[in-house]
Coordinates of C-alpha atoms in Angstrom, one line a residue:
M1 CA -82.0 -46.9 35.2
A2 CA -83.4 -45.3 31.7
I3 CA -82.0 -46.7 28.3
K4 CA -80.2 -43.7 27.3
D5 CA -78.5 -43.6 30.8
I6 CA -77.3 -47.7 30.0
E7 CA -76.2 -46.4 26.8
N8 CA -74.3 -43.9 28.3
I9 CA -72.4 -45.6 31.0
H10 CA -68.8 -46.6 29.9
K11 CA -68.0 -49.8 29.1
P12 CA -64.4 -50.3 28.9
D13 CA -62.2 -52.5 26.5
I14 CA -60.8 -55.5 28.0
L15 CA -58.3 -55.3 26.0
S16 CA -56.9 -51.6 27.0
C17 CA -57.3 -53.4 31.0
L18 CA -54.9 -56.6 30.6
A19 CA -51.7 -56.2 33.0
N20 CA -48.8 -56.8 31.1
L21 CA -46.7 -59.9 30.3
S22 CA -43.9 -58.2 31.7
S23 CA -41.8 -54.6 30.6
D24 CA -40.2 -57.1 27.3
E25 CA -43.7 -58.5 26.6
V26 CA -46.1 -55.8 26.4
F27 CA -49.4 -55.6 25.5
T28 CA -51.0 -53.1 22.6
P29 CA -53.8 -51.2 23.6
P30 CA -56.6 -51.2 21.2
N31 CA -55.7 -47.4 20.6
I32 CA -52.3 -47.5 19.8
A33 CA -53.3 -50.3 17.4
N34 CA -55.8 -48.7 16.0
D35 CA -52.9 -45.6 15.2
M36 CA -51.2 -48.2 13.5
L37 CA -53.6 -49.3 11.7
N38 CA -54.2 -45.7 10.3
L39 CA -50.6 -45.7 8.4
L40 CA -51.4 -48.1 6.5
P41 CA -54.1 -47.3 3.1
E42 CA -57.6 -47.7 3.9
E43 CA -57.7 -49.2 0.7
L44 CA -56.4 -52.6 2.0
F45 CA -59.4 -53.0 4.6
K46 CA -61.8 -52.8 1.2
S47 CA -60.2 -55.1 -0.4
P48 CA -61.2 -59.2 -0.2
D49 CA -57.9 -59.9 -1.5
T50 CA -56.0 -58.8 1.5
K51 CA -53.9 -60.9 3.8
F52 CA -52.6 -59.9 7.1
L53 CA -50.7 -61.4 9.6
D54 CA -49.4 -60.9 13.3
P55 CA -46.4 -63.5 14.0
C56 CA -46.0 -62.2 17.7
C57 CA -49.9 -62.5 19.1
K58 CA -50.3 -61.7 23.0
S59 CA -53.6 -60.1 23.4
G60 CA -55.1 -60.3 19.8
V61 CA -55.9 -57.1 19.1
F62 CA -54.7 -56.3 16.1
L63 CA -56.4 -59.1 14.3
R64 CA -59.0 -58.0 16.0
E65 CA -59.0 -54.2 14.8
I66 CA -58.4 -55.3 11.8
A67 CA -61.6 -57.5 11.2
K68 CA -63.9 -54.6 12.9
R69 CA -62.1 -52.7 9.6
L70 CA -62.6 -55.6 7.0
I71 CA -66.0 -56.3 7.8
N72 CA -66.9 -52.3 7.4
G73 CA -65.3 -52.4 4.0
L74 CA -66.5 -55.7 2.7
R75 CA -70.0 -55.9 4.0
D76 CA -71.9 -54.6 1.1
K77 CA -69.5 -57.7 -0.7
F78 CA -71.3 -60.6 0.4
P79 CA -75.2 -61.6 0.5
T80 CA -74.9 -62.1 4.4
L81 CA -72.9 -60.7 7.3
E82 CA -72.5 -64.9 7.7
K83 CA -70.7 -64.9 4.4
C84 CA -68.6 -62.0 5.3
L85 CA -67.1 -63.1 8.6
E86 CA -66.7 -66.3 6.9
H87 CA -64.2 -65.3 4.2
I88 CA -62.4 -62.7 6.2
F89 CA -61.6 -64.6 9.6
K90 CA -60.8 -67.6 7.4
K91 CA -58.9 -66.4 4.3
Q92 CA -57.3 -62.7 5.3
L93 CA -56.7 -62.7 9.3
F94 CA -53.6 -65.4 10.2
G95 CA -51.8 -65.3 13.6
I96 CA -49.2 -67.2 15.5
S97 CA -49.0 -66.3 19.4
I98 CA -45.8 -65.5 21.2
T99 CA -47.0 -68.7 23.9
E100 CA -49.5 -71.4 24.1
L101 CA -51.5 -68.5 26.5
T102 CA -51.1 -66.0 24.6
G103 CA -53.0 -68.1 21.3
L104 CA -56.1 -68.8 23.7
L105 CA -56.1 -64.9 24.4
S106 CA -56.1 -63.9 21.2
R107 CA -58.3 -66.4 19.8
R108 CA -60.8 -65.1 22.5
S109 CA -60.7 -61.6 20.9
L110 CA -60.9 -62.6 17.7
Y111 CA -63.1 -65.6 17.4
C112 CA -64.9 -64.8 20.4
S113 CA -63.7 -68.1 21.9
R114 CA -60.7 -69.8 22.7
N115 CA -61.8 -72.8 20.8
A116 CA -61.8 -71.9 16.8
S117 CA -63.9 -75.3 16.4
G118 CA -66.2 -74.9 19.5
E119 CA -70.1 -73.6 19.3
F120 CA -69.5 -70.2 20.6
S121 CA -66.8 -68.9 17.5
I122 CA -67.8 -66.5 15.7
V123 CA -67.0 -69.2 12.5
H124 CA -66.2 -72.6 12.6
F125 CA -62.6 -74.0 12.1
N126 CA -62.1 -77.6 11.4
D127 CA -59.5 -77.5 14.0
E128 CA -59.4 -75.4 17.9
Q129 CA -56.7 -72.8 17.1
G130 CA -58.0 -71.7 13.7
N131 CA -55.9 -69.0 11.8
V132 CA -53.9 -68.2 15.3
K133 CA -51.4 -71.1 15.7
F134 CA -49.1 -72.1 19.0
N135 CA -46.8 -74.5 17.9
R136 CA -44.0 -75.0 20.7
T137 CA -40.9 -74.6 19.4
E138 CA -37.3 -75.4 20.8
H139 CA -34.2 -73.3 20.6
K140 CA -31.2 -74.8 18.1
W141 CA -28.6 -75.1 20.6
N142 CA -25.1 -74.5 19.6
H143 CA -22.3 -74.5 22.3
G144 CA -24.5 -73.2 24.6
R145 CA -26.4 -70.6 23.2
C146 CA -29.2 -70.7 20.6
E147 CA -27.8 -70.0 17.1
V148 CA -31.3 -68.2 16.2
C149 CA -31.2 -65.7 19.2
G150 CA -28.6 -66.5 21.3
A151 CA -30.7 -67.6 24.3
P152 CA -28.7 -68.9 26.8
K153 CA -29.2 -73.0 27.3
S154 CA -28.6 -72.5 31.6
A155 CA -31.7 -70.1 31.1
Y156 CA -33.8 -71.2 28.6
D157 CA -33.8 -75.4 28.6
R158 CA -36.5 -75.7 30.4
G159 CA -38.1 -79.1 29.9
E160 CA -41.2 -79.2 28.9
I161 CA -43.7 -78.0 31.4
L162 CA -42.7 -74.5 31.1
E163 CA -42.8 -72.0 27.7
T164 CA -39.3 -72.3 26.2
H165 CA -39.7 -68.4 24.7
A166 CA -38.3 -70.1 21.3
Y167 CA -40.8 -67.8 19.2
E168 CA -42.0 -69.7 16.1
F169 CA -41.7 -66.9 13.6
I170 CA -38.0 -66.6 14.5
H171 CA -37.3 -70.1 14.9
M172 CA -39.2 -71.8 12.4
N173 CA -37.5 -73.9 9.9
E174 CA -37.0 -72.8 5.6
D175 CA -39.7 -75.4 4.5
K176 CA -42.1 -73.5 7.4
I177 CA -40.9 -70.1 5.8
E178 CA -41.3 -70.9 2.7
E179 CA -44.5 -72.1 3.3
L180 CA -45.6 -68.6 4.6
S181 CA -43.9 -66.7 2.2
N182 CA -46.0 -68.6 -0.6
M183 CA -49.3 -67.2 1.5
Q184 CA -48.5 -63.7 -0.3
F185 CA -49.1 -61.4 3.0
D186 CA -50.0 -58.0 2.2
V187 CA -49.3 -56.9 5.9
V188 CA -47.2 -58.0 8.6
I189 CA -48.0 -56.1 11.8
G190 CA -47.1 -56.5 15.5
N191 CA -45.7 -55.6 18.8
P192 CA -42.9 -58.5 19.2
P193 CA -41.3 -59.7 22.3
Y194 CA -38.4 -57.0 23.0
Q195 CA -36.1 -58.9 24.5
L196 CA -34.6 -61.7 26.1
N197 CA -32.3 -63.1 29.3
D198 CA -28.7 -63.4 27.9
G199 CA -27.3 -65.1 31.3
G200 CA -24.8 -62.2 32.2
G201 CA -25.1 -59.6 35.0
N202 CA -26.6 -61.6 37.9
G203 CA -29.4 -62.8 35.6
K204 CA -30.4 -58.8 35.1
S205 CA -28.8 -58.9 31.4
A206 CA -30.6 -59.3 28.5
K207 CA -30.2 -58.9 24.7
P208 CA -32.6 -57.4 22.0
I209 CA -34.9 -60.2 20.0
Y210 CA -37.1 -57.5 18.5
Q211 CA -35.0 -57.2 15.6
F212 CA -34.7 -60.6 14.4
F213 CA -38.7 -60.3 14.1
I214 CA -38.1 -57.3 11.5
N215 CA -35.8 -59.5 9.3
R216 CA -38.1 -62.8 9.3
A217 CA -40.8 -60.4 8.4
K218 CA -39.3 -58.7 5.6
E219 CA -38.1 -62.2 4.4
L220 CA -42.0 -62.8 3.9
N221 CA -41.4 -60.0 1.2
P222 CA -45.2 -58.0 2.5
K223 CA -46.1 -55.4 0.3
Y224 CA -46.0 -53.3 4.0
I225 CA -44.5 -54.2 7.1
T226 CA -45.6 -52.3 10.7
M227 CA -44.0 -53.3 14.1
I228 CA -44.2 -51.1 17.3
I229 CA -40.4 -51.4 19.2
P230 CA -38.0 -50.2 21.8
A231 CA -35.9 -47.0 20.4
R232 CA -32.9 -47.9 21.8
W233 CA -31.9 -48.9 18.2
Y234 CA -31.6 -45.6 17.4
V235 CA -28.1 -45.3 19.0
G236 CA -27.1 -48.3 21.0
G237 CA -28.5 -52.0 22.0
K238 CA -26.4 -55.5 22.1
G239 CA -26.0 -57.1 18.9
L240 CA -28.2 -54.0 16.8
D241 CA -25.5 -52.3 15.5
E242 CA -26.2 -54.0 12.2
F243 CA -29.8 -54.3 12.4
R244 CA -29.6 -50.2 13.0
Q245 CA -27.7 -49.5 9.4
Q246 CA -30.1 -51.4 7.7
M247 CA -32.9 -49.4 9.3
L248 CA -31.2 -46.3 9.0
T249 CA -30.2 -46.9 5.1
D250 CA -33.8 -48.7 4.1
K251 CA -35.4 -46.1 2.1
R252 CA -38.3 -48.1 2.6
V253 CA -39.1 -46.8 6.0
R254 CA -41.8 -44.7 5.2
I255 CA -43.5 -44.1 8.2
L256 CA -41.6 -43.4 11.9
D257 CA -43.7 -42.7 15.0
D258 CA -41.4 -41.7 18.4
F259 CA -42.2 -41.5 21.7
P260 CA -39.1 -40.5 23.8
I261 CA -42.0 -41.3 26.9
T262 CA -43.2 -44.9 27.1
S263 CA -46.1 -44.1 29.2
D264 CA -47.4 -42.1 25.6
C265 CA -47.8 -45.2 24.5
F266 CA -48.1 -47.7 27.5
F267 CA -49.4 -48.1 30.6
E268 CA -47.9 -48.4 33.6
V269 CA -44.7 -50.1 31.3
T270 CA -41.1 -48.6 31.0
V271 CA -39.1 -49.0 28.4
K272 CA -35.6 -47.3 28.9
G273 CA -35.2 -44.5 25.7
G274 CA -39.1 -45.1 25.0
V275 CA -40.8 -46.9 22.1
C276 CA -41.0 -46.8 18.5
Y277 CA -43.3 -48.0 15.4
F278 CA -43.4 -47.4 11.8
R279 CA -44.6 -48.7 8.7
W280 CA -41.9 -50.1 5.8
D281 CA -43.2 -50.1 2.0
R282 CA -42.0 -53.0 -0.2
D283 CA -42.6 -51.0 -3.7
D284 CA -42.0 -47.2 -2.1
E285 CA -38.6 -45.3 -1.3
G286 CA -38.6 -42.2 -0.5
K287 CA -37.8 -40.0 2.6
C288 CA -39.1 -40.6 5.9
K289 CA -42.0 -38.8 7.7
I290 CA -41.0 -38.9 10.9
S291 CA -43.1 -37.9 13.7
R292 CA -42.2 -37.0 17.7
H293 CA -45.0 -37.3 20.7
E294 CA -44.4 -35.9 23.8
N295 CA -47.1 -35.6 26.7
G296 CA -50.0 -36.4 24.4
H297 CA -49.1 -34.6 21.4
L298 CA -47.7 -34.4 18.9
S299 CA -43.9 -32.1 19.2
S300 CA -42.6 -32.4 15.9
S301 CA -43.3 -34.2 12.5
V302 CA -41.1 -33.5 9.6
E303 CA -40.0 -35.5 6.4
R304 CA -36.3 -36.5 5.9
Y305 CA -34.0 -39.7 5.5
L306 CA -33.4 -41.4 8.4
F307 CA -29.7 -41.5 7.7
E308 CA -27.9 -38.3 7.9
E309 CA -24.1 -38.0 6.5
G310 CA -21.9 -38.3 8.8
Y311 CA -23.4 -39.8 12.1
N312 CA -23.7 -43.7 12.2
V313 CA -27.2 -43.1 14.4
L314 CA -30.5 -42.2 14.0
I315 CA -30.9 -38.2 15.4
R316 CA -34.2 -38.3 16.8
Y317 CA -34.8 -34.8 17.6
S318 CA -34.6 -33.4 14.2
E319 CA -34.1 -30.1 15.2
A320 CA -30.7 -30.9 16.3
I321 CA -29.8 -31.6 12.6
P322 CA -28.7 -28.4 11.8
I323 CA -26.9 -27.1 15.0
L324 CA -25.1 -30.8 14.8
K325 CA -23.7 -29.7 11.2
K326 CA -22.9 -26.3 12.5
I327 CA -20.8 -27.7 15.1
R328 CA -19.0 -30.7 13.1
K329 CA -17.7 -27.2 11.2
F330 CA -15.3 -26.3 13.7
Q331 CA -13.9 -29.9 13.4
E332 CA -13.2 -29.7 17.2
K333 CA -12.2 -33.2 18.8
T334 CA -14.6 -34.6 21.0
F335 CA -15.4 -34.7 24.4
D336 CA -15.4 -38.7 25.0
T337 CA -11.7 -38.8 24.5
I338 CA -11.2 -37.7 28.0
V339 CA -14.3 -39.9 29.4
S340 CA -13.3 -43.3 30.6
S341 CA -14.7 -46.6 30.0
R342 CA -16.3 -47.9 32.5
R343 CA -14.2 -49.5 35.6
P344 CA -12.1 -46.7 35.2
F345 CA -9.7 -48.0 38.0
G346 CA -11.0 -52.0 37.4
L347 CA -13.6 -51.7 41.2
N348 CA -16.8 -53.1 40.4
S349 CA -20.0 -51.1 41.5
N350 CA -20.6 -54.2 44.3
F351 CA -16.3 -53.4 45.6
K352 CA -16.7 -53.7 49.4
D353 CA -12.9 -54.0 49.9
F354 CA -12.3 -51.0 52.1
C355 CA -12.5 -49.0 55.4
N356 CA -14.0 -45.8 56.3
T357 CA -11.1 -44.5 58.2
Y358 CA -7.7 -43.0 56.0
F359 CA -4.7 -45.1 56.4
K360 CA -1.3 -45.1 55.3
N361 CA -0.9 -46.0 51.6
S362 CA -4.5 -45.9 50.8
C363 CA -6.9 -43.9 48.8
K364 CA -10.0 -41.8 49.0
V365 CA -12.6 -44.4 46.9
Y366 CA -16.0 -43.2 45.6
A367 CA -18.3 -46.0 46.0
N368 CA -22.5 -46.0 45.5
K369 CA -23.5 -43.9 48.1
T370 CA -20.4 -43.8 50.2
I371 CA -16.8 -42.8 50.7
G372 CA -14.4 -44.9 52.0
Y373 CA -10.5 -45.8 51.9
V374 CA -8.8 -48.6 49.8
D375 CA -5.5 -50.1 49.5
R376 CA -3.9 -48.2 46.4
R377 CA -2.0 -51.8 45.8
K378 CA -5.4 -53.1 45.1
I379 CA -6.1 -50.5 42.0
G380 CA -5.1 -52.4 39.1
L381 CA -6.4 -50.1 36.3
N382 CA -5.0 -46.4 35.8
S383 CA -3.2 -46.1 38.7
S384 CA -1.7 -43.1 37.5
W385 CA -4.0 -41.6 37.6
I386 CA -5.1 -41.6 41.1
D387 CA -3.0 -38.6 41.9
L388 CA -4.2 -36.2 39.9
H389 CA -6.7 -33.6 39.6
K390 CA -9.9 -35.1 37.5
I391 CA -14.1 -35.4 37.3
Y392 CA -16.4 -37.8 38.5
I393 CA -19.8 -38.6 36.8
S394 CA -22.6 -41.4 37.4
F395 CA -22.2 -44.1 35.1
A396 CA -26.4 -44.6 35.5
Y397 CA -28.7 -42.0 35.6
G398 CA -32.2 -41.7 34.2
A399 CA -33.7 -42.0 30.7
G400 CA -35.2 -39.5 29.2
E401 CA -38.5 -40.1 31.4
S402 CA -39.3 -36.3 32.8
F403 CA -39.3 -33.3 30.2
P404 CA -37.4 -31.1 30.0
H405 CA -34.6 -33.3 30.5
Q406 CA -31.8 -33.5 33.1
I407 CA -30.1 -36.2 31.2
I408 CA -26.9 -36.4 33.4
N409 CA -26.2 -36.4 37.2
K410 CA -24.2 -33.4 38.6
P411 CA -20.2 -34.5 38.3
F412 CA -18.2 -33.6 40.9
L413 CA -14.0 -33.1 41.6
G414 CA -12.0 -36.2 42.1
E415 CA -8.7 -34.7 43.9
P416 CA -5.7 -35.8 44.3
N417 CA -5.1 -39.3 45.9
S418 CA -8.6 -40.7 44.8
C419 CA -10.1 -43.2 42.9
C420 CA -13.5 -45.1 42.1
T421 CA -15.5 -47.6 41.5
E422 CA -17.9 -48.6 38.4
T423 CA -20.8 -46.5 39.7
Y424 CA -18.8 -43.4 38.2
L425 CA -16.6 -42.8 35.5
H426 CA -13.5 -40.5 35.3
I427 CA -13.2 -37.4 33.0
G428 CA -9.5 -36.0 32.8
P429 CA -6.9 -36.3 34.2
F430 CA -6.4 -32.2 34.8
E431 CA -3.1 -30.3 35.6
N432 CA -4.6 -28.4 38.4
Q433 CA -8.0 -28.0 40.2
I434 CA -8.8 -24.8 38.3
I435 CA -9.2 -26.4 35.2
A436 CA -11.2 -29.8 36.2
E437 CA -13.5 -26.4 37.3
N438 CA -13.8 -25.1 34.1
V439 CA -14.8 -28.2 32.5
I440 CA -17.6 -28.9 35.5
S441 CA -18.8 -25.2 34.0
Y442 CA -19.1 -26.6 30.5
I443 CA -20.9 -30.0 31.9
K444 CA -23.7 -28.0 33.3
T445 CA -24.8 -26.2 30.7
K446 CA -27.8 -26.9 28.6
F447 CA -25.3 -27.0 25.5
F448 CA -23.9 -29.8 27.1
R449 CA -26.3 -32.0 28.0
F450 CA -28.5 -31.0 25.1
L451 CA -25.6 -32.8 22.8
V452 CA -25.4 -35.7 24.9
L453 CA -29.6 -36.0 25.0
Q454 CA -28.9 -37.1 21.2
M455 CA -26.5 -39.9 21.8
K456 CA -28.4 -41.3 25.6
I457 CA -31.3 -43.0 24.8
T458 CA -31.0 -45.1 28.4
Q459 CA -29.5 -45.0 31.4
N460 CA -26.5 -46.0 30.7
A461 CA -24.2 -42.7 30.1
T462 CA -21.2 -44.4 28.7
R463 CA -18.5 -43.0 27.1
G464 CA -19.7 -42.7 23.6
V465 CA -22.9 -40.4 24.4
Y466 CA -20.7 -37.8 24.7
Q467 CA -19.1 -38.4 21.0
F468 CA -21.1 -35.2 19.6
V469 CA -20.0 -32.9 22.3
P470 CA -16.6 -31.1 21.2
L471 CA -13.6 -30.3 23.7
Q472 CA -12.9 -26.7 24.9
D473 CA -10.4 -24.3 25.8
F474 CA -10.3 -25.0 29.5
N475 CA -8.4 -22.5 30.5
E476 CA -11.5 -20.2 30.6
P477 CA -15.1 -21.3 32.3
W478 CA -18.1 -21.7 29.7
T479 CA -21.7 -20.6 29.7
D480 CA -24.4 -21.2 27.5
E481 CA -23.8 -17.6 26.3
K482 CA -20.8 -18.1 25.5
L483 CA -21.2 -21.7 23.5
Y484 CA -24.5 -20.2 21.4
K485 CA -22.5 -17.4 20.6
K486 CA -19.1 -19.2 19.5
Y487 CA -21.4 -22.2 17.6
G488 CA -23.8 -19.3 15.6
L489 CA -27.1 -20.5 16.8
S490 CA -29.6 -19.3 16.1
S491 CA -32.7 -18.0 18.2
D492 CA -35.1 -20.8 17.3
E493 CA -32.0 -23.2 17.6
I494 CA -31.6 -21.6 21.4
A495 CA -34.9 -22.0 22.5
F496 CA -35.2 -25.2 20.7
I497 CA -32.2 -26.4 23.4
E498 CA -33.5 -24.2 26.3
S499 CA -37.3 -26.0 26.1
M500 CA -35.5 -29.2 25.9
I501 CA -33.3 -29.0 29.2
K502 CA -33.5 -28.6 32.6
P503 CA -30.8 -26.1 34.5
M504 CA -28.3 -27.9 36.7
E505 CA -27.5 -25.8 40.1

């Protein structure tokens, strides 16, 4: 084989081929790491005084890619390449790994050796960890939960053999925080762990923890912070209300790149609601450049403040803002006022105590993929709704993984003498079937589902996702054309809605 043919052979980057630890601890692909680094001023990579910290190292990709840029930017400032490398790796690059294993992997990526004091390390440190540290940290238990991250003791008090997942960066003591602050980092960058099991939902429930990494990074007072995190903080998430408010009102968030579909960032990983990365500037306030990426392309880029007066969430689609403002001028009540909370009749999704055929004093129950009959006396919540007309709609349905979006499942009529399990939400009740059918005509419009899209960022369609949808006069059926005319939408606004939402037959 000729030399030129060998040079043309594809040489994959090993860090682009790693299997992810989980959907909560995701390895960052090298191309995404470089896209995030591109958000930073280029002069940072030309200064021998710039310091970088990755406080949540997994593969070491951020530090490795930073090293490449520093070598290019500083090579001419040192008499030899060896002196240049010695300075960069010892004085400018620092990391804290999330586990012992990822510490070994990160050092291998950065130093070409898992042992930074060994003979194969690019530069020689006096200890094997070099500047990429892993210190086993314990949770701070208080009444059965960690007072820092909220992890349940029952799930994470694992003894000395297993990983604690008490991540050092957010669990460190005040002395260590002060030590890191005194190092005066210019940039804190990373892809933090996303969530921890919170002990609920038979072990399937979790609460976000990435916000703790961002808040701790701000405590270090760097010039810049850039991190990639789930986008569900825009509208919801357990324990994220305070964090969301902080982000929305922090005018130092100057760049935000939004990826509604996770596969545009991560291979074979699904993060419901997508992901985003941002740049926070300590010394520069102003509007945020918000760029939305869909199907591998930049679909929108605008400069605006994250906070919109009258809204306590981040409006993901900038094109929706003028539409929402036109609707708000009508000052109408909103659709969430006729949508039930979860478990409208008090029946869990796994409720099985029903029969396949009707019996005396029973009512029909719509359950997960089945219909049965239950003794009416077992309905302990909202029993007054049983004999009225209503609508049922799935509580969980997708999370915007496909485009254009369906958003919610098809609603269906709930006849008198019926109820449902937690699988569905209840809409109504209504005086008669005609009004209920008119409500269904409204739900099926693209206009309705476009407004739900602004609040629905995970698979769960709680009552809150309907809070931007105005109520209508349901003595008549509704179509998109009637709604567009009523609210005075422009041709561009109509075209955007039509492009975003699938028809519902």
